[in-house]
Coordinates of C-alpha atoms in Angstrom, one line a residue:
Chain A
X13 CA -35.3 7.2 -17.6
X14 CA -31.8 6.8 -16.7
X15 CA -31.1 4.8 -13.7
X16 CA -29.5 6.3 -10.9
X17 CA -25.6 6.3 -10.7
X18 CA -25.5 5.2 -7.1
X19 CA -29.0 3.5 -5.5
X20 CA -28.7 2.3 -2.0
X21 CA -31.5 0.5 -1.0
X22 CA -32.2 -0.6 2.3
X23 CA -28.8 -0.9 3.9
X24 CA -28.4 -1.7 7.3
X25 CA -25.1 -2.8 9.0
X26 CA -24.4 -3.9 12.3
X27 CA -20.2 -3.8 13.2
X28 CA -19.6 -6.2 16.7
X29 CA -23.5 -6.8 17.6
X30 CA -23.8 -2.5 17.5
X31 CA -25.8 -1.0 14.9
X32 CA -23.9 1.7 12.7
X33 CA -26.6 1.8 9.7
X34 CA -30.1 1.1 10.1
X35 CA -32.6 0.7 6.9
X36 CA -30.7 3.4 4.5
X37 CA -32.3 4.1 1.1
X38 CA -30.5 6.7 -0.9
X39 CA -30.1 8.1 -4.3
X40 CA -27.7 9.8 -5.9
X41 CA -28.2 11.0 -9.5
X42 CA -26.1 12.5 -12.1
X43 CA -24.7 16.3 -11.6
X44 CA -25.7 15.9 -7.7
X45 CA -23.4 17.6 -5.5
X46 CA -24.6 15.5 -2.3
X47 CA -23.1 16.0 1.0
X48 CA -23.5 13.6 3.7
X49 CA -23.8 15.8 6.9
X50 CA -23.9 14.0 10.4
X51 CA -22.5 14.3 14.1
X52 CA -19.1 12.0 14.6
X53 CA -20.4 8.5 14.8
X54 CA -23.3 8.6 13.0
X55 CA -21.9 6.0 10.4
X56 CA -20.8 8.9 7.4
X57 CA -18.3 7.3 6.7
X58 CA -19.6 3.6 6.9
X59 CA -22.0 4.4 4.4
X60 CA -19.1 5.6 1.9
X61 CA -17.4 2.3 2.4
X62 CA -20.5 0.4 1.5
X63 CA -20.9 2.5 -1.7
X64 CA -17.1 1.7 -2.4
X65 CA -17.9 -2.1 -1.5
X66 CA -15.5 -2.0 0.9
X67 CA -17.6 -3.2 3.2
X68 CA -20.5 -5.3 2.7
X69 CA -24.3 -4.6 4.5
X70 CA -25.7 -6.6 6.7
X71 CA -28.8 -6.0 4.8
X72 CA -29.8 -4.3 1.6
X73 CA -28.2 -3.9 -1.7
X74 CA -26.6 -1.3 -3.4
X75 CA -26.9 -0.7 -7.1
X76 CA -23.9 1.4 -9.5
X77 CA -25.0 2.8 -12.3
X78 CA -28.2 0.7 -12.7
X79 CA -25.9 -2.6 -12.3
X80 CA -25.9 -4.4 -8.4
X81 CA -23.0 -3.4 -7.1
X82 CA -21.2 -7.3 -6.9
X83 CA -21.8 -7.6 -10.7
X84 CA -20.3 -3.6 -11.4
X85 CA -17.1 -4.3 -13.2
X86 CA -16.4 -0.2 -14.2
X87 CA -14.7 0.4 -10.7
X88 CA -13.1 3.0 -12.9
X89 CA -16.1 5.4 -12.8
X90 CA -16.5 5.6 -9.4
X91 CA -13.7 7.6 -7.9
X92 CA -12.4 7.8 -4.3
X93 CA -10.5 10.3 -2.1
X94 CA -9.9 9.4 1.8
X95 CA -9.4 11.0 4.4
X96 CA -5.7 11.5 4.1
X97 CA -4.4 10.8 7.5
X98 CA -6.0 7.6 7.2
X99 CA -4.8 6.1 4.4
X100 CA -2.0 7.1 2.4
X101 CA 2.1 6.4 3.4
X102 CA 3.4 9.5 4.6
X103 CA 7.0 10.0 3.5
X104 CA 7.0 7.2 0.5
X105 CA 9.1 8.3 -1.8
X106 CA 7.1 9.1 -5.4
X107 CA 6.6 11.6 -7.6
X108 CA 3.3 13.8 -8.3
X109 CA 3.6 12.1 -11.7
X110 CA 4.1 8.7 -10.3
X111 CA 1.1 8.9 -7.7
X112 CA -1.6 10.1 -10.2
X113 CA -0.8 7.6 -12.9
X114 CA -1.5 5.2 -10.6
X115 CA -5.0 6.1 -10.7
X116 CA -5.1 4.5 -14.2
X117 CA -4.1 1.1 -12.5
X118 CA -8.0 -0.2 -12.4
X119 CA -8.9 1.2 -15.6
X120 CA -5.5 -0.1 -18.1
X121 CA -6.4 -4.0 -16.4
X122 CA -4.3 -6.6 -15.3
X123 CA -1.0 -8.1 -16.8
X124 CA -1.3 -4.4 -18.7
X125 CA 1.1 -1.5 -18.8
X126 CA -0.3 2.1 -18.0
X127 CA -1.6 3.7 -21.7
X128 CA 1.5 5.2 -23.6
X129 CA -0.3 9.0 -23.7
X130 CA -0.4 8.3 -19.4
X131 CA 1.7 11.4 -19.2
X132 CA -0.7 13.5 -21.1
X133 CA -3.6 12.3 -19.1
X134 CA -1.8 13.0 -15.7
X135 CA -1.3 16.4 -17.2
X136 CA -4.8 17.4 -17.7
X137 CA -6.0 16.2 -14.1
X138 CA -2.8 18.0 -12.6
X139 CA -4.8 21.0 -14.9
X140 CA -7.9 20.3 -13.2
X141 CA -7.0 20.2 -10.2
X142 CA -4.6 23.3 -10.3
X143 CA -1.1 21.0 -9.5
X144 CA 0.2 21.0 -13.0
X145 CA 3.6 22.4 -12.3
X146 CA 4.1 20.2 -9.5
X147 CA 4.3 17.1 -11.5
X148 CA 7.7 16.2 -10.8
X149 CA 7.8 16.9 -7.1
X150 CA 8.4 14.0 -4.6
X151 CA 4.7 14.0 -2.8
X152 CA 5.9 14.0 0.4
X153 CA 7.2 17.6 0.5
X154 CA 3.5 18.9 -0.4
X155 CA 1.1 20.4 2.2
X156 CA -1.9 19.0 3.2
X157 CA -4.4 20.6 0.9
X158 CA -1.4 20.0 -2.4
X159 CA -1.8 16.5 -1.4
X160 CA -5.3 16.4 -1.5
X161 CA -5.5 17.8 -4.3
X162 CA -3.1 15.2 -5.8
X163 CA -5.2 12.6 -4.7
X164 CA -8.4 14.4 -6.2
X165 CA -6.1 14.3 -10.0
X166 CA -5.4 10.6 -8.9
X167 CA -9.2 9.7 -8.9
X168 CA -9.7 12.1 -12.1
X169 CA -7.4 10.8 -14.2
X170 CA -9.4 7.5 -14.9
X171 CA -11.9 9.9 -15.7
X172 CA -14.8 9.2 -13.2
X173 CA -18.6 10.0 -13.2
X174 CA -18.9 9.9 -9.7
X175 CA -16.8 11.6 -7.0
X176 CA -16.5 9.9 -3.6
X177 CA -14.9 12.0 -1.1
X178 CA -14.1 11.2 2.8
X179 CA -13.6 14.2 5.1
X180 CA -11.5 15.3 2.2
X181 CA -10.1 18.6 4.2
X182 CA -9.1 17.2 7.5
X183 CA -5.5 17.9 7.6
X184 CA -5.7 21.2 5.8
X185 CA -5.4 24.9 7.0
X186 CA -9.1 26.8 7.0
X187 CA -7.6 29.1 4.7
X188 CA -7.0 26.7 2.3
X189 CA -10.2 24.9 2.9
X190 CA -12.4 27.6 1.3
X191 CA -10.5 27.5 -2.8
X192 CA -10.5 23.5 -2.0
X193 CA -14.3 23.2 -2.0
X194 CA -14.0 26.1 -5.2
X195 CA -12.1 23.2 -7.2
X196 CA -14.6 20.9 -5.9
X197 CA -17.7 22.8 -6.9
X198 CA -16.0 23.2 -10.5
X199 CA -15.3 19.8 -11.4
X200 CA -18.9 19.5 -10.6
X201 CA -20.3 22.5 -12.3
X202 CA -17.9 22.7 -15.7
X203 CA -17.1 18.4 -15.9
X204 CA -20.3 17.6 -14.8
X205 CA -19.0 14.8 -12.3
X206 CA -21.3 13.6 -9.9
X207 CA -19.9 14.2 -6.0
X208 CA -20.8 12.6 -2.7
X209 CA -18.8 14.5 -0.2
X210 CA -18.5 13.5 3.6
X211 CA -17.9 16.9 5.4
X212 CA -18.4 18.2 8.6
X213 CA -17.4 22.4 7.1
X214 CA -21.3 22.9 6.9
X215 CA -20.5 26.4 6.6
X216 CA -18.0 26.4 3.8
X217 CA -19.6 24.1 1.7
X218 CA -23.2 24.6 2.1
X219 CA -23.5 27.4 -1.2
X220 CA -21.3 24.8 -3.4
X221 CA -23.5 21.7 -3.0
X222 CA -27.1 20.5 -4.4
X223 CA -28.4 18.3 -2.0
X224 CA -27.5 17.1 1.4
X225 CA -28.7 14.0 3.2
X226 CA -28.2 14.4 7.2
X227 CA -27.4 11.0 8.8
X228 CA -27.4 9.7 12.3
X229 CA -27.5 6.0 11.7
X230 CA -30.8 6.5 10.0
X231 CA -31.3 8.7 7.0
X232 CA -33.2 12.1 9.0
X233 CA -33.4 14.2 5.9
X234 CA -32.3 13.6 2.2
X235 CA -33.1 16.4 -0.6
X236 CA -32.2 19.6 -2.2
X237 CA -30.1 21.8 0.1
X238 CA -32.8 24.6 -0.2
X239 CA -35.9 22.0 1.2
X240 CA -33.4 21.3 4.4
X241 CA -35.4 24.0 6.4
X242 CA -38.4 22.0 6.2
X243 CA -37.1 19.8 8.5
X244 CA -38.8 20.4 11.8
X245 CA -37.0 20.8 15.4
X246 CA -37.5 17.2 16.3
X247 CA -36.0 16.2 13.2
X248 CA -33.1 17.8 13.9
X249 CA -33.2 17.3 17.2
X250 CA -33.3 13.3 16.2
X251 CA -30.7 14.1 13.5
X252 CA -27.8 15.9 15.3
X253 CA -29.1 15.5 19.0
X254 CA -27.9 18.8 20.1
X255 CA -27.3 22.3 19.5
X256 CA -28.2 22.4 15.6
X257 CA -29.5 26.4 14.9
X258 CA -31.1 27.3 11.4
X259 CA -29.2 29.3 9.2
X260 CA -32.0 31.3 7.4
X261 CA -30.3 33.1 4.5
X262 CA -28.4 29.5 2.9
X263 CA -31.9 27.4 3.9
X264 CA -29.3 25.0 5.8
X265 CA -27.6 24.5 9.4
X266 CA -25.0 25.2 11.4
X267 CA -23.8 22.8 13.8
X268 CA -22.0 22.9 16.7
X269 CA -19.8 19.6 18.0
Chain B
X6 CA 40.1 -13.3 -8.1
X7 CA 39.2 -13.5 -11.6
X8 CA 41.5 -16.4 -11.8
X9 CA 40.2 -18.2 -9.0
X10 CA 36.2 -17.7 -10.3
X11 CA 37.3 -19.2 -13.3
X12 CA 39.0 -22.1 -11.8
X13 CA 36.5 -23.1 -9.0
X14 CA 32.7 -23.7 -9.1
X15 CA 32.0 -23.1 -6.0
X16 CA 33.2 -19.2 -6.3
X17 CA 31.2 -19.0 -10.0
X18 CA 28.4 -20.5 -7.9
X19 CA 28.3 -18.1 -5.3
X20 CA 29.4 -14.9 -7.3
X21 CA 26.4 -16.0 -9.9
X22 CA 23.8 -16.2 -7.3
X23 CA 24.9 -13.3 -5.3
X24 CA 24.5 -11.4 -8.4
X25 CA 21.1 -12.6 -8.7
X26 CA 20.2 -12.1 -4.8
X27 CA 21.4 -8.4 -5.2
X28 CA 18.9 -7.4 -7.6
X29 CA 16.0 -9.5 -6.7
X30 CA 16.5 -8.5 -2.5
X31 CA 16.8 -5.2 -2.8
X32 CA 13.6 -5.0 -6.1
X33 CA 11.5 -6.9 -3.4
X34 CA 12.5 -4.8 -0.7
X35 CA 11.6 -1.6 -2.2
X36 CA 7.7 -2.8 -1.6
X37 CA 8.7 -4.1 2.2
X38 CA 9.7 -0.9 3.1
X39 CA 7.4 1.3 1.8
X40 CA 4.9 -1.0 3.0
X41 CA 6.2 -1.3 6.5
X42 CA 6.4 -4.6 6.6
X43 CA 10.1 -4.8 7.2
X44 CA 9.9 -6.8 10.2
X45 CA 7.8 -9.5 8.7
X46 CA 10.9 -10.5 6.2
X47 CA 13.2 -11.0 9.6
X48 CA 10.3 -13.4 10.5
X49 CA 10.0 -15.1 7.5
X50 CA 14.1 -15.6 7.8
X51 CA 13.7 -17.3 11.2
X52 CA 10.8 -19.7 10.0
X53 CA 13.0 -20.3 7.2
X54 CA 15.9 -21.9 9.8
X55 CA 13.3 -24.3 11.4
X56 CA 12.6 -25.5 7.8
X57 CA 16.3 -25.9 7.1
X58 CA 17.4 -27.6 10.8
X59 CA 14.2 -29.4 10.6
X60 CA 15.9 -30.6 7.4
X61 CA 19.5 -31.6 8.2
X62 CA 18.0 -33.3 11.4
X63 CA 15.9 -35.2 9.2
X64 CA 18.3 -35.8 6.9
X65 CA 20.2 -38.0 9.7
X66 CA 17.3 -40.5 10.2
X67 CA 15.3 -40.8 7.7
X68 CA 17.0 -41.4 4.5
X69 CA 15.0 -39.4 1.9
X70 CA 16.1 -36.5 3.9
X71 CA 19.7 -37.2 3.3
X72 CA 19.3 -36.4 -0.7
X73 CA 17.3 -33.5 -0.2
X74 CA 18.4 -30.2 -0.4
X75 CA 17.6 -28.7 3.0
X76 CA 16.6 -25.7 1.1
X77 CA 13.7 -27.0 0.1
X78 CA 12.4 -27.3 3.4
X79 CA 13.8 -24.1 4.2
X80 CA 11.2 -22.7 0.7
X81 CA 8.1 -24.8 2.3
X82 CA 9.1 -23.3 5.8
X83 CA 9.0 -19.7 4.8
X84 CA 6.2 -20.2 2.5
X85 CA 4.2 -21.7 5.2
X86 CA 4.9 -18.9 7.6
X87 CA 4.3 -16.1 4.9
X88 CA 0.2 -17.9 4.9
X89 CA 0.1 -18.2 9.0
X90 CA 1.7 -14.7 9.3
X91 CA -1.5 -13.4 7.0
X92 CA -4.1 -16.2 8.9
X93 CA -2.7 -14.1 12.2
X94 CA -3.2 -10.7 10.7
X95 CA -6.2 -11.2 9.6
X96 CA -7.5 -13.0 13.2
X97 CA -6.3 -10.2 15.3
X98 CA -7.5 -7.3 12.5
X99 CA -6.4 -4.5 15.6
X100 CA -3.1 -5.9 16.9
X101 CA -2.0 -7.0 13.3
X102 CA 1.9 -7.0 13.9
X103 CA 0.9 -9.5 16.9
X104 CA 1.9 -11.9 13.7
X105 CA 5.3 -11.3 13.3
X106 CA 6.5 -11.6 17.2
X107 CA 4.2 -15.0 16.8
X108 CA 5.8 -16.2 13.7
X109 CA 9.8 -15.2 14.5
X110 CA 9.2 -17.0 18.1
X111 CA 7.9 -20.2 16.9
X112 CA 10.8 -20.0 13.9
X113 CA 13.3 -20.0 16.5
X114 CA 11.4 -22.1 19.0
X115 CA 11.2 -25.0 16.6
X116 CA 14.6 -24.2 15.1
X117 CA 16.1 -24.8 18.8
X118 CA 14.5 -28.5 19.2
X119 CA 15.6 -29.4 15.7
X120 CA 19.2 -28.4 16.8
X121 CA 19.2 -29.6 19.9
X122 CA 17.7 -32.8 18.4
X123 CA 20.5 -33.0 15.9
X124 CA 24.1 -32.7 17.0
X125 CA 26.9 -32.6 14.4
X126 CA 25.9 -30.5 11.6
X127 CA 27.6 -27.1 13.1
X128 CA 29.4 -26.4 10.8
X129 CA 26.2 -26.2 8.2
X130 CA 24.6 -24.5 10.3
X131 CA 26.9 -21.6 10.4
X132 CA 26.7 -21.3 7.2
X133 CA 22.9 -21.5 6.5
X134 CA 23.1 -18.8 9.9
X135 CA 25.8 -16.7 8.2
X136 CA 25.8 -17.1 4.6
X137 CA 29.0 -19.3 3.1
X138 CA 31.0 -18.8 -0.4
X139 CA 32.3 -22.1 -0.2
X140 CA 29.0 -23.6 0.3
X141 CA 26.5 -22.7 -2.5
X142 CA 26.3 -25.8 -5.1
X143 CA 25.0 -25.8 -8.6
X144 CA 21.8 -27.2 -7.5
X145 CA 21.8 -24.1 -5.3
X146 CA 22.3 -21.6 -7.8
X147 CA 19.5 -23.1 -10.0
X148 CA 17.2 -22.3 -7.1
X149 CA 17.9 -18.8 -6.8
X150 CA 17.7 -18.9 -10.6
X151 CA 14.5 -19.9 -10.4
X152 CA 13.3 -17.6 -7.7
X153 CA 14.4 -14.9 -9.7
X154 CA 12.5 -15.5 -12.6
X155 CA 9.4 -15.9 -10.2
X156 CA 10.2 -12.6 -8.7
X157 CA 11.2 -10.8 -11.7
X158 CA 7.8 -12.2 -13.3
X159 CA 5.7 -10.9 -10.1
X160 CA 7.0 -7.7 -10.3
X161 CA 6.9 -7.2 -14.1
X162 CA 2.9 -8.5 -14.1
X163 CA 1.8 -6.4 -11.4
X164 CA 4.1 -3.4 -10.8
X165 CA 1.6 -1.1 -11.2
X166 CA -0.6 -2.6 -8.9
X167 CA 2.0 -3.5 -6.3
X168 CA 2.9 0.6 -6.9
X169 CA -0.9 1.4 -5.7
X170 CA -1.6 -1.1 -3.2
X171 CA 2.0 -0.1 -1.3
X172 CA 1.1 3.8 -1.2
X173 CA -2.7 4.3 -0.4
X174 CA -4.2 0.1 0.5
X175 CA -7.3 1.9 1.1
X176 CA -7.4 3.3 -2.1
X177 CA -6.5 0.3 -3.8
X178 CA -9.4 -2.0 -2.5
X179 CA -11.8 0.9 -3.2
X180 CA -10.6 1.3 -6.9
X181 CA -11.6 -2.4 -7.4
X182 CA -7.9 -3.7 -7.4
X183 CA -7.4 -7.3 -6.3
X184 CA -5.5 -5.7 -3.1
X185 CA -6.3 -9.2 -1.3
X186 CA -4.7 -12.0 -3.7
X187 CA -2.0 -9.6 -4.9
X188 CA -1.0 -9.1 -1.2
X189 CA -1.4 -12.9 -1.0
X190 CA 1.7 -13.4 -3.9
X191 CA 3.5 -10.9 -2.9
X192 CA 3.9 -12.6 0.5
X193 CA 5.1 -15.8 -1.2
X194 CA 7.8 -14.3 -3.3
X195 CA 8.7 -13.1 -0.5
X196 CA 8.8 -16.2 1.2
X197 CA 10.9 -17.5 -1.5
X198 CA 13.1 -14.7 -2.3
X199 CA 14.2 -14.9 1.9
X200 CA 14.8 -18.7 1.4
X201 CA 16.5 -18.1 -1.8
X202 CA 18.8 -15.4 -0.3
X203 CA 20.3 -17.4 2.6
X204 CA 22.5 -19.1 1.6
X205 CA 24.9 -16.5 0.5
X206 CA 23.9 -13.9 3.3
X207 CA 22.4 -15.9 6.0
X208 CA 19.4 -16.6 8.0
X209 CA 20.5 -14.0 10.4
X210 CA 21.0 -11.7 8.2
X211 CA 19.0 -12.0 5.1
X212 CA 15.9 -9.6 5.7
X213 CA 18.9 -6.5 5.9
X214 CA 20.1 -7.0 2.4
X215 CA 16.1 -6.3 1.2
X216 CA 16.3 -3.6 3.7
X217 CA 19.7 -1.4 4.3
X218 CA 19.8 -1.3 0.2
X219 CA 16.7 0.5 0.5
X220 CA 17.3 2.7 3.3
X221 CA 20.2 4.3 1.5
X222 CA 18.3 4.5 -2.3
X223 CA 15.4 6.5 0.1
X224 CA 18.1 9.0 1.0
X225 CA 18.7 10.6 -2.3
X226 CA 15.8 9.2 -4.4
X227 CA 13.1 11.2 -6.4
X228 CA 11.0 8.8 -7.4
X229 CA 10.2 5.6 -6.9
X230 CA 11.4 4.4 -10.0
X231 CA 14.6 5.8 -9.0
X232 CA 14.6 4.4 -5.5
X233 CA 14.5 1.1 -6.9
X234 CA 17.3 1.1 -9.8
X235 CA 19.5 2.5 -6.6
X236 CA 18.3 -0.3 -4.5
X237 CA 19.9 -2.6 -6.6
X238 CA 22.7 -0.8 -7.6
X239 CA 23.5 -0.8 -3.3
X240 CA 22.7 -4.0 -3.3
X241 CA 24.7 -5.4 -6.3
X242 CA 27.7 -3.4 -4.9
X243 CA 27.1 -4.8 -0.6
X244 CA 27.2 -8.2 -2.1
X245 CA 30.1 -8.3 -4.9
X246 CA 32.3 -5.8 -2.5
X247 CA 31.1 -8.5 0.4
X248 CA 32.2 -11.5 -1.1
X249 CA 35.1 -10.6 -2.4
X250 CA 36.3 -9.3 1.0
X251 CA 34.6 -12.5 2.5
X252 CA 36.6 -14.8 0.0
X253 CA 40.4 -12.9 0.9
X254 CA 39.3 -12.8 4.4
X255 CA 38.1 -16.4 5.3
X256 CA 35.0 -14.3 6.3
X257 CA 31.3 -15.5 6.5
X258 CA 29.7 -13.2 3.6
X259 CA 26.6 -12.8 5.1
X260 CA 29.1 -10.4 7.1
X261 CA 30.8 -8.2 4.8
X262 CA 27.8 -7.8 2.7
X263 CA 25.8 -6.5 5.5
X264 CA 28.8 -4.4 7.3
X265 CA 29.4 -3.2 3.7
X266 CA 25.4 -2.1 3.3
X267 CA 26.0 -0.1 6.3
X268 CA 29.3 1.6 5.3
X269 CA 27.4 2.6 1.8
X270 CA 23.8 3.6 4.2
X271 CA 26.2 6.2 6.4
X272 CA 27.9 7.3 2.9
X273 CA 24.7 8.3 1.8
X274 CA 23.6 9.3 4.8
X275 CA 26.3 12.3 5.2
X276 CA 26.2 12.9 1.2
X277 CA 22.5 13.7 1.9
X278 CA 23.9 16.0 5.2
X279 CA 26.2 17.7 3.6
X280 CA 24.1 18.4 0.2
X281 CA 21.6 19.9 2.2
X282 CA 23.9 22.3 4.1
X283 CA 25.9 23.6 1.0
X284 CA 21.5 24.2 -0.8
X285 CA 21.1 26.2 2.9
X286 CA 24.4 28.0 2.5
X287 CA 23.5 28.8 -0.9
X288 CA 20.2 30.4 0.5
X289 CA 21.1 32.1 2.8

């Protein structure tokens, strides 16, 4: 049997003496569509940095694609899209182009130059991603949900198996939010890439994903999106703490902040 | 003027290492910029002046010092702060530009006792301060020579990297790039390219010729690719157009190059104005 593509076993992880993470064990297997549903705080996006290794556990291990994580050297399969108002440099001044090639930086080595056919394969994630005819446009002219979907080419272009997305939509328009997790739920259907998706649009997203895990420092529920009504009141109660209603007709939940 | 560069060393000295200095300042400070780290290369400058007074004060008592070129001191200087300015970054993770007010203090604090230690070597001074033509030696110009090739090198190896690490950092560490230890050089070249700049434009005055260059090229540019190849073109054009003003003048080059960096960044500035009034006007 094929082993898992990302296998988090045991995690725990403690930031200034507080506990963020406590005794996580989590699989995600190829073709899941996983989000990771939680109130703000409950260490969502912790656990994303731990997958990515950008943080270490203070306990447990984490294995990629059968391989412990410390020993993975195909970085180039996992990709990664952040939250953008955390990360990238608003107002640098790049091409499209220029920012998805760089997403073949990893994956061409060091002391290498980008592949000469670079072009062609920014073209077909600009494809994927619907932003082929923006290729030449500086990337700080685009909306919100054009640059995320830049960044989403910028991870596809090194070809990943797995998706990792933070909060991927904060920053864009609700309008826009709803053809966003469309793309999303292509990639996954038609390219069969794996995605782990931090979210807090239950609604939007809950018909586009396979399974959801709901976390609160602890893992409360982890399964097919469909079994999520099995969990009982106290469960959810333990889960989101407050204010968490069942949905009937999705099988899922609606939360309220 | 082409007379006089052909007759005396001292101008082919400083034209050749200007040259040199206006593509290497301007290439490096494409990544400061972008990277927001503009501030840190005026720190780096002023840590760089404790190296170099610490120098020509030594060079007064203790005999070894006499022979040595006080840029050397002024390289170990700026290196040194370049690996305490990361230290401090990395100790006070929240406050991290804590580092540079730190940094550019104690460069100045310890500059001040070395001058006040040492009287007599004004005149040096002003030029290390301001940038000299008269002042650049051969050994001088086979320093920045030397820088350059390092920089050149470090920007050839890892451009792509240094391209992915300055736009998304984040990104860059979760991709599996080694964000850390190419952070690490690119603080060092930086180190050196600062001490390797001022003697033609000055202590004072260095970190604006990595800077202004780039503030104009930012203007107009629509790629990166492009912001750098104007980068250097504004910054081979400040520093020729400077010292040739600051040879006919009797001016300190450190001077014109910067005043003429300014003139070019308000050029560009109301080009950029105006183009996007007539593109209104055409709308409309």
């Amino acid at each position: 049997m094929d082993a898992p593509l990302i296998n988090i076993k045991d995690i725990s992880f403690e930031y200034e003496q507080t506990k963020a993470l406590e005794n996580i064990s989590l699989k995600v297997e190829e073709g899941d569509f996983l989000a990771i549903l939680g109130p703000n705080g409950s260490g969502k996006s912790t656990l994303l940095k731990i997958m990515l290794g950008l943080i270490k556990p203070t306990q447990g291990s984490i294995e990629l694609f059968g391989v412990d994580a410390k020993n993975f050297k195909h970085r180039e399969w996992v990709g990664y899209v952040s939250q953008k108002s955390n990360s990238f440099n608003s107002g640098f001044p790049a091409t499209v182009e220029e920012v998805v090639a760089g997403g073949l930086a990893k994956k061409s080595g060091l002391f290498h130059r980008l592949p000469k056919d670079y072009k062609a394969l920014v073209h077909q994630a600009l494809v994927a991603v619907g932003m082929e005819s923006f290729s030449g446009r500086s990337v700080s002219e685009l909306s919100g949900g054009q640059q995320q979907r830049i960044f989403i080419a910028r991870a596809l272009v090194a070809k990943p198996k797995v998706l990792i997305l933070d909060e991927p939509t904060v920053g864009i328009d609700h309008q826009n939010v709803q053809s966003f997790y469309n793309m999303l739920a292509s990639l996954n259907r038609d390219q069969n890439i794996t995605l782990v998706l931090v979210t807090h649009d239950v609604d939007t997203v809950t018909d586009k994903i396979t399974h959801v895990a709901c976390l609160n420092q602890t893992i409360h529920f982890h399964g097919f999106k469909d079994q999520l009504h099995t969990m009982s009141d106290a469960q959810r109660e333990a889960w989101y703490g407050h204010s968490v209603r069942k949905i009937h007709h999705i099988g899922g939940v609606h939360s309220h902040d | 003027m082409i007379d006089a560069i052909f007759t005396y060393e001292f101008l082919q000295n400083a034209f050749a290492a200007g040259i040199i200095i206006g593509v290497i300042a301007p290439l490096l400070g494409v990544f400061i910029v972008v990277r927001r780290l503009s501030l840190i290369a005026d720190a780096l400058s002023h840590v760089t002046l404790a190296g170099i007074a610490g120098s020509l004060y030594l060079s007064q008592s203790v005999a070894a010092f006499a022979m040595l070129n006080p840029l050397f001191l002024g390289i170990a200087a700026s290196v040194g702060g370049s690996i305490l300015i990361e230290r401090l970054r990395s100790l006070y993770k929240h406050y991290e530009e804590l580092a540079i007010p730190i940094i550019l203090s104690a460069g100045i604090g310890f500059g001040a006792i070395f001058i006040s230690l040492a009287q007599g070597f004004s005149n040096d001074l002003f030029g290390y301060l301001f940038g000299s033509v008269s002042a650049v030696s051969r050994e001088d110009l086979f320093i920045v020579l030397g820088i350059a090739v390092v920089v050149l090198l470090f920007i050839f190896l890892f451009f792509k990297e240094l391209f992915v690490l300055s736009f998304d950092d984040e990104y860059a560490k979760a991709s599996g790039l080694p964000a850390k230890w190419i952070h690490f050089l690119f603080m060092i070249v930086t180190a050196l390219v600062i001490a390797g700049s001022m003697r033609i434009v000055g202590i004072l005055l260095v970190s604006s010729l990595m800077t202004i260059p780039v503030a104009a090229a930012m203007r107009i540019s629509k790629s990166f690719k492009q912001t750098i190849w104007l980068s250097i073109l504004f910054g081979e054009f400040s520093v020729i157009s400077g010292l040739i003003t600051a040879f006919y003048f009797n001016l300190a080059p450190g001077g014109t190059i910067v005043v003429t960096s300014i003139l070019l960044l308000l050029i560009v500035i109301g080009y950029k104005k105006v183009s996007v009034s007539m593109k209104k006007g055409a709308v409309a």
